[in-house]
mmCIF file of C-alpha atoms and ligand atoms in Angstrom:
data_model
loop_
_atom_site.group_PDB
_atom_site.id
_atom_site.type_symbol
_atom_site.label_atom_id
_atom_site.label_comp_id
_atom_site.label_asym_id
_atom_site.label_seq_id
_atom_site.Cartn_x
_atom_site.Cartn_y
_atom_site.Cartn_z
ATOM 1 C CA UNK A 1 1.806 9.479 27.546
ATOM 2 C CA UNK A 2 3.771 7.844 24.988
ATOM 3 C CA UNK A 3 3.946 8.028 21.410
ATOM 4 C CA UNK A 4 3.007 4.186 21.176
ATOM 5 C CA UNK A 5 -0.193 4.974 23.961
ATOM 6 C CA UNK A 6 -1.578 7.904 21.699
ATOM 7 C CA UNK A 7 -1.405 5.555 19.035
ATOM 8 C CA UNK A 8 -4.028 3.355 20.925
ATOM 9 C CA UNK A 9 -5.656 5.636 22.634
ATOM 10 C CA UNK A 10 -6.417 8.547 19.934
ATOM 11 C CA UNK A 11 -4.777 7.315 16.437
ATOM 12 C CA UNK A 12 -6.244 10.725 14.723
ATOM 13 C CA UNK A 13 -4.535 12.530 17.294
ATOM 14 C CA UNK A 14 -1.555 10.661 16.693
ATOM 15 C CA UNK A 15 -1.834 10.838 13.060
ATOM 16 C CA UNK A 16 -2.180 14.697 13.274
ATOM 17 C CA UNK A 17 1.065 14.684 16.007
ATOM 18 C CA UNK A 18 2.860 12.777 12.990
ATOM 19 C CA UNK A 19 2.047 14.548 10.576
ATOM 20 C CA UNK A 20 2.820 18.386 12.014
ATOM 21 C CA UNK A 21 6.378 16.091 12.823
ATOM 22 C CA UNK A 22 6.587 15.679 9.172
ATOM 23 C CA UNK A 23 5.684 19.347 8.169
ATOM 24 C CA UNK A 24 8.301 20.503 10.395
ATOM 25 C CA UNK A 25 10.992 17.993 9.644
ATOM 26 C CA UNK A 26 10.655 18.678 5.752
ATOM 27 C CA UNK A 27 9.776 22.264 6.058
ATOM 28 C CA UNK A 28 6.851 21.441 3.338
ATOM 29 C CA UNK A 29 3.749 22.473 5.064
ATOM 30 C CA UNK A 30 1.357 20.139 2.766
ATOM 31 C CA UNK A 31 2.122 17.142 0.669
ATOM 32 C CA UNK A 32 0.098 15.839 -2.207
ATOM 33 C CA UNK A 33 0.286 12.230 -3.275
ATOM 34 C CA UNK A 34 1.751 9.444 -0.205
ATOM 35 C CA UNK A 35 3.164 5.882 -1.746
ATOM 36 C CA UNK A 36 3.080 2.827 0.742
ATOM 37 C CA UNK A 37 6.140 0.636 -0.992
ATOM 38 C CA UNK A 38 5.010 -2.817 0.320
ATOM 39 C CA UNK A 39 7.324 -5.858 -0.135
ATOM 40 C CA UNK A 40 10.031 -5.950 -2.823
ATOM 41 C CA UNK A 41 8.897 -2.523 -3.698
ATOM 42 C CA UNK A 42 11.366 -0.377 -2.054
ATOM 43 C CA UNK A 43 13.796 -0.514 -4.880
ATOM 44 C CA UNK A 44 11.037 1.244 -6.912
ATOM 45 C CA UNK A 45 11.118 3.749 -4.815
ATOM 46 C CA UNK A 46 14.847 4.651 -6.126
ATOM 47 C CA UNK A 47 13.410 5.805 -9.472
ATOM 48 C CA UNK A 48 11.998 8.757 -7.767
ATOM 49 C CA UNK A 49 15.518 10.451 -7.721
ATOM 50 C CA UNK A 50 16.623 11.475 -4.425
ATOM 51 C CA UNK A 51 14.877 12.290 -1.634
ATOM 52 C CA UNK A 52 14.440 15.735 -0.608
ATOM 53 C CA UNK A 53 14.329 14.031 2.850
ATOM 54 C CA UNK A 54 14.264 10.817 4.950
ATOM 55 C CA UNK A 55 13.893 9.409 8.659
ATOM 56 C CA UNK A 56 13.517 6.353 10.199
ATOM 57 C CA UNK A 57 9.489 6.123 10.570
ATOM 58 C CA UNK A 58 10.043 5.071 14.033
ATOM 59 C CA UNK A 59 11.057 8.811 14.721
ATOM 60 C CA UNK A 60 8.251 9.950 14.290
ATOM 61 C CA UNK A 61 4.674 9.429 16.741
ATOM 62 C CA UNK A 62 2.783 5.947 16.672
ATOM 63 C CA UNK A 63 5.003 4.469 14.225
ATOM 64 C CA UNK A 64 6.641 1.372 15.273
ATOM 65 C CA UNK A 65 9.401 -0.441 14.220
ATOM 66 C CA UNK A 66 9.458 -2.394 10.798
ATOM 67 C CA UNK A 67 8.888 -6.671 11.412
ATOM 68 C CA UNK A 68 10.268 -8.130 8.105
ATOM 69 C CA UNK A 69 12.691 -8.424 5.884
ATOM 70 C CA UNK A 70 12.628 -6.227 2.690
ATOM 71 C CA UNK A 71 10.690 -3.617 4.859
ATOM 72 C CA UNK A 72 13.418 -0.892 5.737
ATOM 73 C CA UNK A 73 10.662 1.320 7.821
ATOM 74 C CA UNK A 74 11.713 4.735 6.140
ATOM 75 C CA UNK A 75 9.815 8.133 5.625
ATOM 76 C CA UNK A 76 11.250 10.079 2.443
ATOM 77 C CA UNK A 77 9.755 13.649 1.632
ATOM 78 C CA UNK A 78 10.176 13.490 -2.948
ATOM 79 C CA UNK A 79 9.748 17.012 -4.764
ATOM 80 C CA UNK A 80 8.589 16.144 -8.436
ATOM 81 C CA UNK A 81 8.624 18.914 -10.663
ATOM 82 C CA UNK A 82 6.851 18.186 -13.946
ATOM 83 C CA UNK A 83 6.442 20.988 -16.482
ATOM 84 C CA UNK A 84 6.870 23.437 -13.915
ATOM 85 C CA UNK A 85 4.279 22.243 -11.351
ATOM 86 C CA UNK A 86 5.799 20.959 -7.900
ATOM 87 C CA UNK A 87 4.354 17.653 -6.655
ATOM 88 C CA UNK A 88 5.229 16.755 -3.096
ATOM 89 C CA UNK A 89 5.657 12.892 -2.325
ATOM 90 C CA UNK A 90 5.322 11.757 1.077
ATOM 91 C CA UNK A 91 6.712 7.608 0.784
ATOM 92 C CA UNK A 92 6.674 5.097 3.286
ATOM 93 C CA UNK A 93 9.193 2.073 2.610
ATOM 94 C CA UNK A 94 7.519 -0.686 4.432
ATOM 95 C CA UNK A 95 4.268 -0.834 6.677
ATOM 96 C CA UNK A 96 2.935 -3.238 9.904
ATOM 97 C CA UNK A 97 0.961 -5.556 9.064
ATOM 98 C CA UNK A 98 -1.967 -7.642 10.604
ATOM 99 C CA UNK A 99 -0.250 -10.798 10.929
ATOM 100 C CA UNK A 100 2.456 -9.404 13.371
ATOM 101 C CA UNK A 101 -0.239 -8.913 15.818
ATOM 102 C CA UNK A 102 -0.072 -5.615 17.298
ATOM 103 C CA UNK A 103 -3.859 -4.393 16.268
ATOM 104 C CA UNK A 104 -5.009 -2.231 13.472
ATOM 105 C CA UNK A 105 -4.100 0.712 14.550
ATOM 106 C CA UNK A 106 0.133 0.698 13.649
ATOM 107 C CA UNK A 107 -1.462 -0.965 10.372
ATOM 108 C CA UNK A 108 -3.015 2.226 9.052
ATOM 109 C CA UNK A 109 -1.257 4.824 11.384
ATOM 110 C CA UNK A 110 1.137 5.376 7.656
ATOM 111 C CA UNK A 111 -2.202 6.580 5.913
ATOM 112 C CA UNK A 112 -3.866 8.675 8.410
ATOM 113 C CA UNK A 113 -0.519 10.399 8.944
ATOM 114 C CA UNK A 114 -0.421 11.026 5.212
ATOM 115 C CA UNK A 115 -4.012 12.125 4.923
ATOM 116 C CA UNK A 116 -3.151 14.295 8.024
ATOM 117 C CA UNK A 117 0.209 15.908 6.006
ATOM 118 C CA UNK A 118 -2.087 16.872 3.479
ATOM 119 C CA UNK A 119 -1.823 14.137 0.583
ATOM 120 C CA UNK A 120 -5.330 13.876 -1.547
ATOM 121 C CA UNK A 121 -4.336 10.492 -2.941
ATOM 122 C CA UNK A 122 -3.121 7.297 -1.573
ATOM 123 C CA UNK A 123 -1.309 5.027 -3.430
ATOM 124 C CA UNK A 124 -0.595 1.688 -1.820
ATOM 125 C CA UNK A 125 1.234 -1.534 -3.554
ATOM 126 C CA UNK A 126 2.053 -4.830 -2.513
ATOM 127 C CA UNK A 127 2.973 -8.249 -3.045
ATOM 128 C CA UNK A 128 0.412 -10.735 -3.877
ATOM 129 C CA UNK A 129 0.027 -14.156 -4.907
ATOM 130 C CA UNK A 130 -1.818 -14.703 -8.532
ATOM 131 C CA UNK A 131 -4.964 -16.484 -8.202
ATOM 132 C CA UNK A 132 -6.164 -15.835 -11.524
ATOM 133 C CA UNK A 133 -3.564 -17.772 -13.932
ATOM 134 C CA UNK A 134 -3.662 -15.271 -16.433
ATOM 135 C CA UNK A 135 -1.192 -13.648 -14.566
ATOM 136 C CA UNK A 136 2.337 -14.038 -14.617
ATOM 137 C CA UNK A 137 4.811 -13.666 -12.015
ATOM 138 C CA UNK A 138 6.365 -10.182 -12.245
ATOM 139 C CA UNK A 139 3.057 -8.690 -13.795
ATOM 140 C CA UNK A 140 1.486 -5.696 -11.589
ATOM 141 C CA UNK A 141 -1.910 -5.708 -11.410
ATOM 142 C CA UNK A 142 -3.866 -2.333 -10.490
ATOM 143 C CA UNK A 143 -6.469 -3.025 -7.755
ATOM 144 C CA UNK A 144 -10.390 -3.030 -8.953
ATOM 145 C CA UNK A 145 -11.766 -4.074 -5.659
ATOM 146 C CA UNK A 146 -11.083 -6.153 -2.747
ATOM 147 C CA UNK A 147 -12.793 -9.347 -0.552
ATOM 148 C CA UNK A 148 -11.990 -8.725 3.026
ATOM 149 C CA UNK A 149 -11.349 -12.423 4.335
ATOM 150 C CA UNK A 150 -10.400 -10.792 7.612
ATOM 151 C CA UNK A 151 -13.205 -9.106 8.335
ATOM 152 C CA UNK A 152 -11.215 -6.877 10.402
ATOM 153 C CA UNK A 153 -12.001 -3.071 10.022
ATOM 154 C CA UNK A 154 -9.928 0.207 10.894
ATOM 155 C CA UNK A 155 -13.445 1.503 11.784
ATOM 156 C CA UNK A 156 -15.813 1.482 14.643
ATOM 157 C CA UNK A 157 -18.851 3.064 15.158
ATOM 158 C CA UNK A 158 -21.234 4.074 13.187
ATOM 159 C CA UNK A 159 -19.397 4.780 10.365
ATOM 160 C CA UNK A 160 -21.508 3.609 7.350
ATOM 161 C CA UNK A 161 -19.108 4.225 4.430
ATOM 162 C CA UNK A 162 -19.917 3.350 1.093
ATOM 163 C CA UNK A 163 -16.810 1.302 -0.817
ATOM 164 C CA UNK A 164 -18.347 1.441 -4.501
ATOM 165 C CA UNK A 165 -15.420 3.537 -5.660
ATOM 166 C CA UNK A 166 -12.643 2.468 -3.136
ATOM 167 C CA UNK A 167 -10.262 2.087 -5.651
ATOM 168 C CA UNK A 168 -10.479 5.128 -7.650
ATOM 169 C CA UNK A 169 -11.922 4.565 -11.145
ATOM 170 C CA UNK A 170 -10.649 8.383 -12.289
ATOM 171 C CA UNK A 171 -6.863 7.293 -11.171
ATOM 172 C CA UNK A 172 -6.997 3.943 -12.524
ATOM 173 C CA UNK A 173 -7.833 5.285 -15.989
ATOM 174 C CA UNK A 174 -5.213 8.046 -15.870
ATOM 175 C CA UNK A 175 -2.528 4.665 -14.917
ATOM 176 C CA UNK A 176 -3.921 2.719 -17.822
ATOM 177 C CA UNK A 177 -3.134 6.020 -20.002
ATOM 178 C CA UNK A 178 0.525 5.322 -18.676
ATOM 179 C CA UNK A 179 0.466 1.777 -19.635
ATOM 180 C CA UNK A 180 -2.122 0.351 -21.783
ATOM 181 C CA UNK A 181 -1.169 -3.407 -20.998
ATOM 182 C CA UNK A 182 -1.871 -3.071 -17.500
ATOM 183 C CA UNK A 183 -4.869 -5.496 -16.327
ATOM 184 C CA UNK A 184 -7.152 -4.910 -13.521
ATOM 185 C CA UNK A 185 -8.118 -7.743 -10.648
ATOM 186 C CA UNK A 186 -9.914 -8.171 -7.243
ATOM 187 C CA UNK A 187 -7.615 -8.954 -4.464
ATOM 188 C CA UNK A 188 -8.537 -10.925 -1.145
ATOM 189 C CA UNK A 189 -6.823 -9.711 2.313
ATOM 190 C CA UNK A 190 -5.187 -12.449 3.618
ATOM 191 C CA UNK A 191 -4.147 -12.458 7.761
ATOM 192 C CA UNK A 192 -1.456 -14.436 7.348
ATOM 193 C CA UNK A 193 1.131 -15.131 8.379
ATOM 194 C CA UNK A 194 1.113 -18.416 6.859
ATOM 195 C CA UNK A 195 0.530 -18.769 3.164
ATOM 196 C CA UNK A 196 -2.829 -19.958 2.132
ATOM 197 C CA UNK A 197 -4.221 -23.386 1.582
ATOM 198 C CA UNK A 198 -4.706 -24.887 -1.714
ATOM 199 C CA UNK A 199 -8.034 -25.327 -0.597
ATOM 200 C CA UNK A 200 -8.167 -21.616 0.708
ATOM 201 C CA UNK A 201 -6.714 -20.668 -2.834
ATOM 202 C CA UNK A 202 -9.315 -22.488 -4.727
ATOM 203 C CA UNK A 203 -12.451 -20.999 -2.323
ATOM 204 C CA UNK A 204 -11.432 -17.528 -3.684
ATOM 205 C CA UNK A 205 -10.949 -18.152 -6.829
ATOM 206 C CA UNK A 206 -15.176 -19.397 -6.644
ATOM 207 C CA UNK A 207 -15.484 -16.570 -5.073
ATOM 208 C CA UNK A 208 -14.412 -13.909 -7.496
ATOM 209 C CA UNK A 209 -10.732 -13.148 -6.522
ATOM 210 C CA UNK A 210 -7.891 -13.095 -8.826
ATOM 211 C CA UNK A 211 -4.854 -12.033 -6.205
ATOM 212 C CA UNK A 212 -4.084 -12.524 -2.578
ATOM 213 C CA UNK A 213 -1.942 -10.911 -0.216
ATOM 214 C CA UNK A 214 -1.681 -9.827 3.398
ATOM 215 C CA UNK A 215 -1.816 -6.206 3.467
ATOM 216 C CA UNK A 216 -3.282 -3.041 1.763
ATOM 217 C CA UNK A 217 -7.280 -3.280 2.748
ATOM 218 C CA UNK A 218 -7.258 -1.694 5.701
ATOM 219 C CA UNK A 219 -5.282 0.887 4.874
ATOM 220 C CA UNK A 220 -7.198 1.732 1.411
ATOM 221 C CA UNK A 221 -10.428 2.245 3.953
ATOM 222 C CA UNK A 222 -8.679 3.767 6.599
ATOM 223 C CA UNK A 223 -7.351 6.846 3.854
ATOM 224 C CA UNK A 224 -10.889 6.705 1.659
ATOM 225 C CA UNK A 225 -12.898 7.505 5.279
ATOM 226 C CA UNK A 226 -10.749 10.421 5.111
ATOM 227 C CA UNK A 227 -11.022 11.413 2.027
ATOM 228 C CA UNK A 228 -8.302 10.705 0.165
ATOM 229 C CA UNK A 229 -8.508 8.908 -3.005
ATOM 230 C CA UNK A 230 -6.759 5.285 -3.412
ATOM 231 C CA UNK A 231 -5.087 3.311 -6.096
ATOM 232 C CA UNK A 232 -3.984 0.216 -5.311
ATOM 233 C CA UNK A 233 -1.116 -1.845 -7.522
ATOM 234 C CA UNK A 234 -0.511 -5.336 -6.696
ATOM 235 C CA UNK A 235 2.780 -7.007 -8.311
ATOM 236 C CA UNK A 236 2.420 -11.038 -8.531
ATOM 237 C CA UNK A 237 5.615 -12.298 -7.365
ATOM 238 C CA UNK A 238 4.455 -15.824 -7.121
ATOM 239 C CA UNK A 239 1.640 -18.611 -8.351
ATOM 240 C CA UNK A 240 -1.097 -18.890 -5.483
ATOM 241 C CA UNK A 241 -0.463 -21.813 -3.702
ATOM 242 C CA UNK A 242 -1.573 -24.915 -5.715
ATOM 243 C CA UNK A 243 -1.797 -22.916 -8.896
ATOM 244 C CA UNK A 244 1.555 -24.978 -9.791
ATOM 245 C CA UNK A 245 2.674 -27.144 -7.488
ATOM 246 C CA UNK A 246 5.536 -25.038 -6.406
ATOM 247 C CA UNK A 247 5.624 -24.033 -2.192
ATOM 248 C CA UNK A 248 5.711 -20.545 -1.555
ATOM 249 C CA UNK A 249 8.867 -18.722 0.138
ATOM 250 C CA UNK A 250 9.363 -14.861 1.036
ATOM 251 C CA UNK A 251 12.654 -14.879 -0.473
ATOM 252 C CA UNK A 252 11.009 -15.576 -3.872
ATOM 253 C CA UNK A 253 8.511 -13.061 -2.964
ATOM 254 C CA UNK A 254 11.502 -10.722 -1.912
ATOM 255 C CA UNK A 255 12.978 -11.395 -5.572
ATOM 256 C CA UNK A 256 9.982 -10.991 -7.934
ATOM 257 C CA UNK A 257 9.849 -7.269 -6.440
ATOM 258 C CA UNK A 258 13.432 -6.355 -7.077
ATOM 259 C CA UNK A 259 13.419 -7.429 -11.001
ATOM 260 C CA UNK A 260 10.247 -6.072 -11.593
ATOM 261 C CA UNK A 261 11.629 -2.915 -9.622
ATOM 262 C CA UNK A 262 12.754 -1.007 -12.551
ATOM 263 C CA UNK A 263 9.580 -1.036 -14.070
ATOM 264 C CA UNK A 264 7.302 -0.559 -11.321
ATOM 265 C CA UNK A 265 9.423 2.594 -10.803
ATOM 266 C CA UNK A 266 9.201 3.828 -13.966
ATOM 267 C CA UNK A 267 5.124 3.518 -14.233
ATOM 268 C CA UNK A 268 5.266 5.417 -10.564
ATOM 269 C CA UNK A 269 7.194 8.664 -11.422
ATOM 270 C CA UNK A 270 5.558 9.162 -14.985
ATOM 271 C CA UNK A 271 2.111 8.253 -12.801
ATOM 272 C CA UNK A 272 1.991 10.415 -9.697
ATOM 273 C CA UNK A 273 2.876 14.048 -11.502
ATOM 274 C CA UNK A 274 -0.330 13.525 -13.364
ATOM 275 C CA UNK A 275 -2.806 12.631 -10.477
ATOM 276 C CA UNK A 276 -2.880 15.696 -8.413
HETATM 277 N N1 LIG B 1 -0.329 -15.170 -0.502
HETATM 278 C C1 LIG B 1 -0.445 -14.184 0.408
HETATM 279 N N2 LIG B 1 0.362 -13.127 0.434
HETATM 280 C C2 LIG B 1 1.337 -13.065 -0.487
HETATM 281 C C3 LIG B 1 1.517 -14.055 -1.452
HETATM 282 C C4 LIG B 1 0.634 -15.177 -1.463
HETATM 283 O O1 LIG B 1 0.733 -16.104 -2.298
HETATM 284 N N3 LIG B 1 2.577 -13.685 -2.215
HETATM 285 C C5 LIG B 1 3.012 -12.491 -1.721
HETATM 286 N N4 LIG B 1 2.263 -12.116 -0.670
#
């Protein structure tokens, strides 16, 4: 069988195959914390330091290779020492998405692999479009809870599994310790690929939702049902459409990430030490 057909036909068992890859690739038998650096994120990752290892995530079983631009598809292994305890980072630069059509298993294959290598929390950012207009482009905006417009789960069965705490109220406190100014919001999961409607924008906002993007929901269930806790950080890189006017373009999207880089990076590595 291949790597892609355990995927599809057993994704724990190809999340466990991963994740003993991982173990023996890094020679670090159990990480702590994983990072999902959506788009315009990876630069972010840089303020890390250097990794204490990388691969291409296609190396490794059920992973497939990266779709877009800004998404670089990389595995890096991060030791973070802070006073004297060793944290062990697990990132993944990039992730599949729903939009590029392949199922939901490659979407959350990153976070069950993680879970799998041992990490107890789950962070996962993105890019998102502000519905709320409060928010200004280049703001990040940690996750409070989401609308699933997609109605597409990484569950079957009967797998009743309550989301009251999805987006771990403990870890959001310890970011807001970090940064005081940070707000809080409810982002909608978007399929994509197209942008939304004005019309589509204006439905959510009635309905409670102050950011939309196209990734991140899945993935947040897929590593809660496994226990692993989950912050989510959303960084506006653009005005929902018909907020102002303006179209939307993934280059713009693609830009808003990179200058906000330095920050985002900076609220990451004084972050993660203090979760575990
Ligand atoms: N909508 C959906 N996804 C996005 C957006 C948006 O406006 N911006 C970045 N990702």
């Amino acid at each position: 069988m291949t790597s892609t057909e355990l995927l599809y036909s057993d994704p724990l068992a190809a999340a466990t195959q991963a994740a003993k890859e991982i173990a023996d690739r890094t020679g670090v038998a159990s990480h702590d914390v994983a990072l999902v650096m959506g788009s315009g994120w990876v630069s972010a990752a840089d303020a890390l330091g250097a990794p204490a290892y990388e691969c291409n995530a296609d190396e490794l079983t059920g992973f497939l290779p990266p779709a877009v631009e800004g998404h670089s598809g990389k595995v890096r292994s991060y030791e973070l020492v802070e006073n004297g305890k060793k944290i062990r980072a697990l990132v993944f630069l990039g992730r599949t998405h729903l939009y590029e059509g392949k199922g939901m298993e490659p979407v959350v294959h990153g976070v069950r692999t993680a879970v799998k290598a041992g990490c107890k929390v789950v962070i996962l950012t993105n890019a998102c479009g502000g519905i709320n207009t409060k928010y200004k482009v280049g703001q990040p905006v940690l996750i409070r809870d989401h609308i699933s417009l997609t109605a597409a789960s990484p569950l079957s069965g009967a797998t009743f599994i309550d989301l009251t705490d999805l987006y771990s109220k403990r870890i959001r406190a310890i970011v807001k310790q970090e940064d005081s100014s940070l707000e809080e919001g409810v982002y909608v999961h978007w399929r994509g690929p197209t942008y939304e409607t004005p019309a589509e924008i204006l439905m959510m906002r009635t309905m409670g939702a102050d950011l939309v993007g196209m990734s991140t929901v899945p993935e947040a269930i897929a590593a809660h049902a496994l226990g692993a806790e989950v912050l989510g950080i959303s960084l506006v890189t653009n005005a929902a459409a018909g907020v102002t006017g303006e179209k939307l373009n993934h280059e713009e999207v693609i830009a808003a990430g990179k200058a906000a880089a330095d920050r985002m990076g900076a609220l990451l590595s004084s972050t993660i030490p203090k979760l575990i």
